[in-house]
Short mmCIF file of C-alpha atoms in Angstrom, two decimals:
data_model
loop_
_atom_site.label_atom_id
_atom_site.label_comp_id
_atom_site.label_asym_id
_atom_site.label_seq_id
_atom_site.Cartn_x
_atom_site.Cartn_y
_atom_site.Cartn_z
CA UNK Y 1 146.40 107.44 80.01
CA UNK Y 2 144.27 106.84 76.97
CA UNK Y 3 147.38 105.75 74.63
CA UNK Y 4 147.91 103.29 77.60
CA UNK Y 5 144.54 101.59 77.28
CA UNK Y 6 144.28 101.95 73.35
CA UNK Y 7 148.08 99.99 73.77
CA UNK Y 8 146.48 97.47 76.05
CA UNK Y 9 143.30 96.80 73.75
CA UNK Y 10 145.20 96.11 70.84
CA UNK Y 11 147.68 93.32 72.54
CA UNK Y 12 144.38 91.84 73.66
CA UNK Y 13 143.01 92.10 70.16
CA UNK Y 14 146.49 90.36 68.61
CA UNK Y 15 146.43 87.90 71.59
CA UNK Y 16 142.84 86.61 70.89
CA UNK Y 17 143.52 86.52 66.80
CA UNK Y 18 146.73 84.40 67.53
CA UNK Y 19 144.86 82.11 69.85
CA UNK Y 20 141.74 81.70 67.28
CA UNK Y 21 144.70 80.48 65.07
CA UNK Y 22 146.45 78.02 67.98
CA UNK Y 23 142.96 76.71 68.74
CA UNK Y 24 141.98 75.88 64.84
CA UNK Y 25 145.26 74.16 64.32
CA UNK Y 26 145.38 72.11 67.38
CA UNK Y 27 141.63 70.98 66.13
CA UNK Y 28 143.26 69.96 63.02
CA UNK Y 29 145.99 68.52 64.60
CA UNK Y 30 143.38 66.62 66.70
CA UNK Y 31 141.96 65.05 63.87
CA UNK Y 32 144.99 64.12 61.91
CA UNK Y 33 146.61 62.65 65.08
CA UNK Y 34 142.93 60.22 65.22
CA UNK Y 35 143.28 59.48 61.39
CA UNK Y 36 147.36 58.52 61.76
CA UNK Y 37 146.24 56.44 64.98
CA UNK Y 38 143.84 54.70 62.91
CA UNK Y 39 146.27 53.99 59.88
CA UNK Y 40 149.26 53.04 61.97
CA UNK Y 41 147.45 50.63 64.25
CA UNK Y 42 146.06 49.01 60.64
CA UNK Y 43 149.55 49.13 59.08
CA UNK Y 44 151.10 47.47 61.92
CA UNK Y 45 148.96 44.43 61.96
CA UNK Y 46 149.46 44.00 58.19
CA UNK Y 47 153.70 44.30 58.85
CA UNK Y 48 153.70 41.70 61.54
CA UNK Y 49 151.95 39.64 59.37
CA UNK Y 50 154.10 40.20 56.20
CA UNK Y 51 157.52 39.99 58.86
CA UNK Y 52 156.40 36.68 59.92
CA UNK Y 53 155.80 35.49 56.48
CA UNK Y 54 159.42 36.62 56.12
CA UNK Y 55 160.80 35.08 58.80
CA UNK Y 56 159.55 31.74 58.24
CA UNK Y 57 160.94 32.14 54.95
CA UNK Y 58 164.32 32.96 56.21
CA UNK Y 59 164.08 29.87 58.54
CA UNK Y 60 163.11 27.50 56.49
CA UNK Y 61 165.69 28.35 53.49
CA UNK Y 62 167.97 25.44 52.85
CA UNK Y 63 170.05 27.32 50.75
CA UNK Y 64 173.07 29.51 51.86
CA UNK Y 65 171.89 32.77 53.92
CA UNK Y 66 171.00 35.22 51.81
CA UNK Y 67 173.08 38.59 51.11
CA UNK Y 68 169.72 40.39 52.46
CA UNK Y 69 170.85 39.75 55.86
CA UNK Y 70 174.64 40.43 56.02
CA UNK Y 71 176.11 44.12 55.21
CA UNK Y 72 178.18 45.28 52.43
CA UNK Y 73 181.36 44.93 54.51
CA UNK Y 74 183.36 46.74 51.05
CA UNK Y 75 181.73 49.72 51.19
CA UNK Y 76 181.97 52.44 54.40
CA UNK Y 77 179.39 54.20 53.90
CA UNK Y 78 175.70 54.17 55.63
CA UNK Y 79 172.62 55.66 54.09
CA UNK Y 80 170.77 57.19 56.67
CA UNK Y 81 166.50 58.10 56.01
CA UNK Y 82 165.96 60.81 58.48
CA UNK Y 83 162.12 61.62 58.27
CA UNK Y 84 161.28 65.07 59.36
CA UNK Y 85 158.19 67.07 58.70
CA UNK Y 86 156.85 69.89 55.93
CA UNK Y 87 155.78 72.21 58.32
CA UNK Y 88 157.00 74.00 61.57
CA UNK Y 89 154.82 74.46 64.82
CA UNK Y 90 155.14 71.33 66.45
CA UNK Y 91 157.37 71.97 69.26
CA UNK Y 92 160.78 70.43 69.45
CA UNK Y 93 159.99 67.33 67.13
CA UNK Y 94 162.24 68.08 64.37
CA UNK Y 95 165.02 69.53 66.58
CA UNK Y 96 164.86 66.06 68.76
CA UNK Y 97 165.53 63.82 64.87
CA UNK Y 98 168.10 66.39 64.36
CA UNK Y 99 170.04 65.44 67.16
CA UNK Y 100 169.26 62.01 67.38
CA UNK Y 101 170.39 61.99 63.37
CA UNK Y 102 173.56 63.86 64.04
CA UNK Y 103 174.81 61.68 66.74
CA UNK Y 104 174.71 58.53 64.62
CA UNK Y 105 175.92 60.10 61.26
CA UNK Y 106 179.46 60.30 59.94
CA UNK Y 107 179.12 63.55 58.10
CA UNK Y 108 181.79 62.82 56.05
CA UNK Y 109 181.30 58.94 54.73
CA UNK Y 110 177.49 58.70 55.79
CA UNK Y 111 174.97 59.32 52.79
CA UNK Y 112 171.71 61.19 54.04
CA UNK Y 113 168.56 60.99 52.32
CA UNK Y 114 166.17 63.40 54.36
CA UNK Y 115 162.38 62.98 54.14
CA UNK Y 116 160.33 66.06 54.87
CA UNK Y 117 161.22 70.03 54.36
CA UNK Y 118 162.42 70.43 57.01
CA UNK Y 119 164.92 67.85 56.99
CA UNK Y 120 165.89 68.01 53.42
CA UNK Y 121 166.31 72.30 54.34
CA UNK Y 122 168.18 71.72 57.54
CA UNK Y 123 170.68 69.24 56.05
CA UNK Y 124 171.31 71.19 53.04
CA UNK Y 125 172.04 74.52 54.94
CA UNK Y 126 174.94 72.53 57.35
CA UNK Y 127 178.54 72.24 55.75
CA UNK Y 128 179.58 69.26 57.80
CA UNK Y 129 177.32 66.99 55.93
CA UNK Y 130 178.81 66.27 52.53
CA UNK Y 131 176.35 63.70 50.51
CA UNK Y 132 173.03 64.80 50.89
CA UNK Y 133 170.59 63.40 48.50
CA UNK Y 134 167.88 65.06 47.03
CA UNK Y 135 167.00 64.09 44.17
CA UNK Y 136 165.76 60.62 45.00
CA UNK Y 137 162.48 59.60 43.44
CA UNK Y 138 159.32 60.85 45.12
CA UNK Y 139 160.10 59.45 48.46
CA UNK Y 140 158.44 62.13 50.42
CA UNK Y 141 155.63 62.48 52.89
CA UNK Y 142 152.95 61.72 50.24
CA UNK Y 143 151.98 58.24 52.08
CA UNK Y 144 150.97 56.68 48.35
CA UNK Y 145 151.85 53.48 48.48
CA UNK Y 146 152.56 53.26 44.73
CA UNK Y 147 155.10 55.88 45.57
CA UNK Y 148 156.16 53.88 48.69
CA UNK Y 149 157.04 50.57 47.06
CA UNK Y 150 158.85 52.35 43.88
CA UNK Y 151 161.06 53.95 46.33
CA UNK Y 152 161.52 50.93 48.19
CA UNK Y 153 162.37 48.95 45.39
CA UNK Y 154 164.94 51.56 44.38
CA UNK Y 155 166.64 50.82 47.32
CA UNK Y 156 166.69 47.69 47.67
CA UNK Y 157 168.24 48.03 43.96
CA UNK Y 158 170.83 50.40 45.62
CA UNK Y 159 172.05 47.54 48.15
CA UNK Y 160 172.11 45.01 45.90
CA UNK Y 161 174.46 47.13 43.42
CA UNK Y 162 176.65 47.69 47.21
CA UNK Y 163 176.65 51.45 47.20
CA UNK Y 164 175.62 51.91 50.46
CA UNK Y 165 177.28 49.17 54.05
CA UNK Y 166 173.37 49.10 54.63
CA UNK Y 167 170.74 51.34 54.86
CA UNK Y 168 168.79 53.02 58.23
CA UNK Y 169 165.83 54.82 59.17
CA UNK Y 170 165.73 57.45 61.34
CA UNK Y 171 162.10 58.46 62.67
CA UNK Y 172 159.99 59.25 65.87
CA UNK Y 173 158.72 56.34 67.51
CA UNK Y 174 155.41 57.22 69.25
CA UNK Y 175 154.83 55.84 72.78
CA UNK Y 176 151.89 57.86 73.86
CA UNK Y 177 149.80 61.26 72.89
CA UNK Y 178 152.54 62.74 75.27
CA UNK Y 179 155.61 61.13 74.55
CA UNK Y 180 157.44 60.24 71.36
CA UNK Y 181 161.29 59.59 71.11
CA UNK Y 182 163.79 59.40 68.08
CA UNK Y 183 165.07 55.97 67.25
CA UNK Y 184 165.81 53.78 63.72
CA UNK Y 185 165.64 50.85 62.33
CA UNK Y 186 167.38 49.13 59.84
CA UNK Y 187 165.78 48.45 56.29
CA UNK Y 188 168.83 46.65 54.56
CA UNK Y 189 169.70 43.61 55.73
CA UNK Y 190 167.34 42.42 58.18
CA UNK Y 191 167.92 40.39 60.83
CA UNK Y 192 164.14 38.37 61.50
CA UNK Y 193 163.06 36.25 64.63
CA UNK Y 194 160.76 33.42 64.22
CA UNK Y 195 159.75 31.77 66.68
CA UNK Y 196 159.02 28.14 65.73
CA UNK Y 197 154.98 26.78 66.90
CA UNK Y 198 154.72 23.70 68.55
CA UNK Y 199 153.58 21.61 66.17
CA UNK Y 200 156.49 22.75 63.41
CA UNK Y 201 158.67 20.60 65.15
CA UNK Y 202 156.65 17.38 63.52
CA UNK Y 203 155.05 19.14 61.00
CA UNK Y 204 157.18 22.18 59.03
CA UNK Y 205 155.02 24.34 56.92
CA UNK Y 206 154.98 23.54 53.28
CA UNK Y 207 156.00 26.03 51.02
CA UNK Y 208 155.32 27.15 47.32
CA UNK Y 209 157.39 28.21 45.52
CA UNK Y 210 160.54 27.69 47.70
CA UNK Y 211 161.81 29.29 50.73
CA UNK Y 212 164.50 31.59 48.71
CA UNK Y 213 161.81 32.42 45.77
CA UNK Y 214 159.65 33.60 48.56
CA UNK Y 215 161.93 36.08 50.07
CA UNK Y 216 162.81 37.68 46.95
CA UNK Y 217 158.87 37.70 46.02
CA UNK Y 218 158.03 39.42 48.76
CA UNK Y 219 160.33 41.68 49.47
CA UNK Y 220 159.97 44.83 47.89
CA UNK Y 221 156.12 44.17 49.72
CA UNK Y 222 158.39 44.08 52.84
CA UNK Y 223 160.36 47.12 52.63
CA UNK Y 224 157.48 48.65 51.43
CA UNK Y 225 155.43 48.37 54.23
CA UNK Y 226 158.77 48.79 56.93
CA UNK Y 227 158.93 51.95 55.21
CA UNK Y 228 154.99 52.88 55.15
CA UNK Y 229 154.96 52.07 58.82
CA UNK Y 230 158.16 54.48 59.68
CA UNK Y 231 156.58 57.25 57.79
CA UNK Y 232 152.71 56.64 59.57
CA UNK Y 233 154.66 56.44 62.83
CA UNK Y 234 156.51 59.36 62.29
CA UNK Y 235 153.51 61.60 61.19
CA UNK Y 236 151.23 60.35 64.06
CA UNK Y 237 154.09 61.53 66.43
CA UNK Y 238 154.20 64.74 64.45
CA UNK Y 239 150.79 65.46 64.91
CA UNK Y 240 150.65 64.63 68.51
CA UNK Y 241 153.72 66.98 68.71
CA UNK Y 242 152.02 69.50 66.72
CA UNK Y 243 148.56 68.99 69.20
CA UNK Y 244 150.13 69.21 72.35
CA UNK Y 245 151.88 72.72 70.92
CA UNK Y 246 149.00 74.40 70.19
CA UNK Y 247 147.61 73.40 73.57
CA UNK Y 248 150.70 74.90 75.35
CA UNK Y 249 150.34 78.17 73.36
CA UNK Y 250 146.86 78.05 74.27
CA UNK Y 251 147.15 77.29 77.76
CA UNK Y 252 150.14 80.41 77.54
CA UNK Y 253 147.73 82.96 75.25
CA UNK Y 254 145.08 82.23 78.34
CA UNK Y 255 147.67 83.41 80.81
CA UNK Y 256 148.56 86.46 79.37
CA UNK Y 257 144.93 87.02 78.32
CA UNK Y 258 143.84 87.12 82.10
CA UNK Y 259 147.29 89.89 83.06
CA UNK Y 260 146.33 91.78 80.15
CA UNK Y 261 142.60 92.23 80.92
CA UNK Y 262 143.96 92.77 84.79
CA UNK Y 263 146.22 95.42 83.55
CA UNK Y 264 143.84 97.09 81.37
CA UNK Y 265 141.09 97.10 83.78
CA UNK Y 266 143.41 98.96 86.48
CA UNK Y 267 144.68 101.48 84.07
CA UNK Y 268 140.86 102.11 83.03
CA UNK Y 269 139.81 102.30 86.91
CA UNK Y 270 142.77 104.89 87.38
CA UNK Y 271 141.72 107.01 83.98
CA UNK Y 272 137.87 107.02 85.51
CA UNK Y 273 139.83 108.00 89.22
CA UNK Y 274 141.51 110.78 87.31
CA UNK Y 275 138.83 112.18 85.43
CA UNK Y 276 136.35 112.11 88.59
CA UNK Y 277 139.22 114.03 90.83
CA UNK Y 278 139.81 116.52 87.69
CA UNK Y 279 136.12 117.39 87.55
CA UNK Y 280 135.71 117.68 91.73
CA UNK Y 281 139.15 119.86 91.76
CA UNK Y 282 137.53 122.18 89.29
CA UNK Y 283 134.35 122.62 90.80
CA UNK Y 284 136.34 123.59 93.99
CA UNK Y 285 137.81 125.53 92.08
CA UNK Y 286 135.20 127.57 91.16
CA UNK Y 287 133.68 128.10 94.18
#
């Protein structure tokens, strides 16, 4: 009966480390998801601003449309950016881009440029997929956005030279702390909306330099910040992932907590009944 208890201790012991662990990392979690919040919901306001800069530039060009916003109808191939995460533990986030990815991606014409370790580990691993790049320049999960713009000039540089029909980002869109959903978004080209304010249709902005020296001024700033606000997005929904997880395992460590403590309190009530009825049957005894 004793190995029985000393059994039942130790799973409590192991169950209580483990939670310790689930309870620091959903704090962290916690935090990070309030600092990505922050960032994105900055980032976000800066990109509508930059887009409609864009837009209006796109409008107003007099020239022919530019080759930023038509494919590279030669070329088959699509490069796809699937952003996954470094590290594990955040439920079924990187398995839901997975799928998402595979669904859209011809393994055998499609170029895949996977962002994260986990990505860049699952995609490597599977045969199907046959260009997998991975030695693109520091276009990782670093968030610098010296890094950020370098990369995204060296894709825009990759369009223009027509390697690639156009180029797509794959990510996690977040809706809420409870809900975030796979979806993309194209870098290269860009189709932009602007919608026209009253008074343009007397009085057209001015611009300086032109329309066309204006797009291609600002945008690697563009891509940049598409980019920038893919990655935030996709690392807020991480960590929200990641937070709700440890909460689950908490919520599940709690559980088995409360049936471990009931099971270890009955089989120390029936050790006490056993010893009590061992020392009453040998005092009868000796009698």
């Amino acid at each position: 009966m004793s190995l029985g208890l000393n059994k039942t201790k130790r799973r409590i012991l192991s169950v209580r480390s483990t939670q310790k662990i689930t309870k620091a990392m959903g704090m962290v979690a916690t935090v990070k998801l309030k600092r990505f919040k922050d960032g994105f919901e900055q980032e976000s306001a800066y990109r509508a601003s930059l887009t409609r800069a864009m837009a209006a530039a796109f409008h107003y060009d007099k020239l022919t449309a530019s080759h930023y916003g038509m494919e590279n109808e030669e070329v088959e191939g699509i490069l796809y950016l699937v952003i996954t995460s470094n590290l594990g533990l955040c439920a079924g986030y990187n398995n839901e881009v997975f799928r998402y990815a595979e669904s859209l991606i011809d393994p055998e014409i499609d170029t895949i440029l996977p962002i994260g370790e986990k990505g860049r580990a699952h995609f490597l691993r599977d045969p199907r997929f046959k260009h997998v790049l991975t030695d693109e320049e520091n276009l990782d999960l670093s968030m610098e956005p010296r890094l950020i713009n370098r990369a995204a000039l060296h894709l825009k540089n990759a369009f223009n030279q027509k390697k690639y029909r156009k180029i797509v980002i794959i990510y996690t869109r977040y809706v809420n702390s409870l809900r975030f959903v796979p979806d993309q978004k194209t870098l290269l080209p860009f189709s932009l909306e602007y919608e026209k304010e009253p008074y343009e249709e007397y009085c057209p902005p001015l611009f300086e330099p032109s329309p066309r020296e204006l797009i291609h001024s600002l945008m690697p700033q563009y891509l940049g910040a598409v980019l920038y606000d893919a990655l935030t997005e996709s690392q807020l929904s991480e960590q929200a992932s990641r937070r709700t997880a440890m909460d689950n395992a908490n919520d599940n460590a709690d559980e088995i907590l409360n049936q471990l403590t009931i099971e270890y309190n009955k089989a120390r009530q029936a050790a006490i009944t056993q010893e009590i009825t061992e020392v009453v049957g040998g005092a009868n005894g000796k009698k």
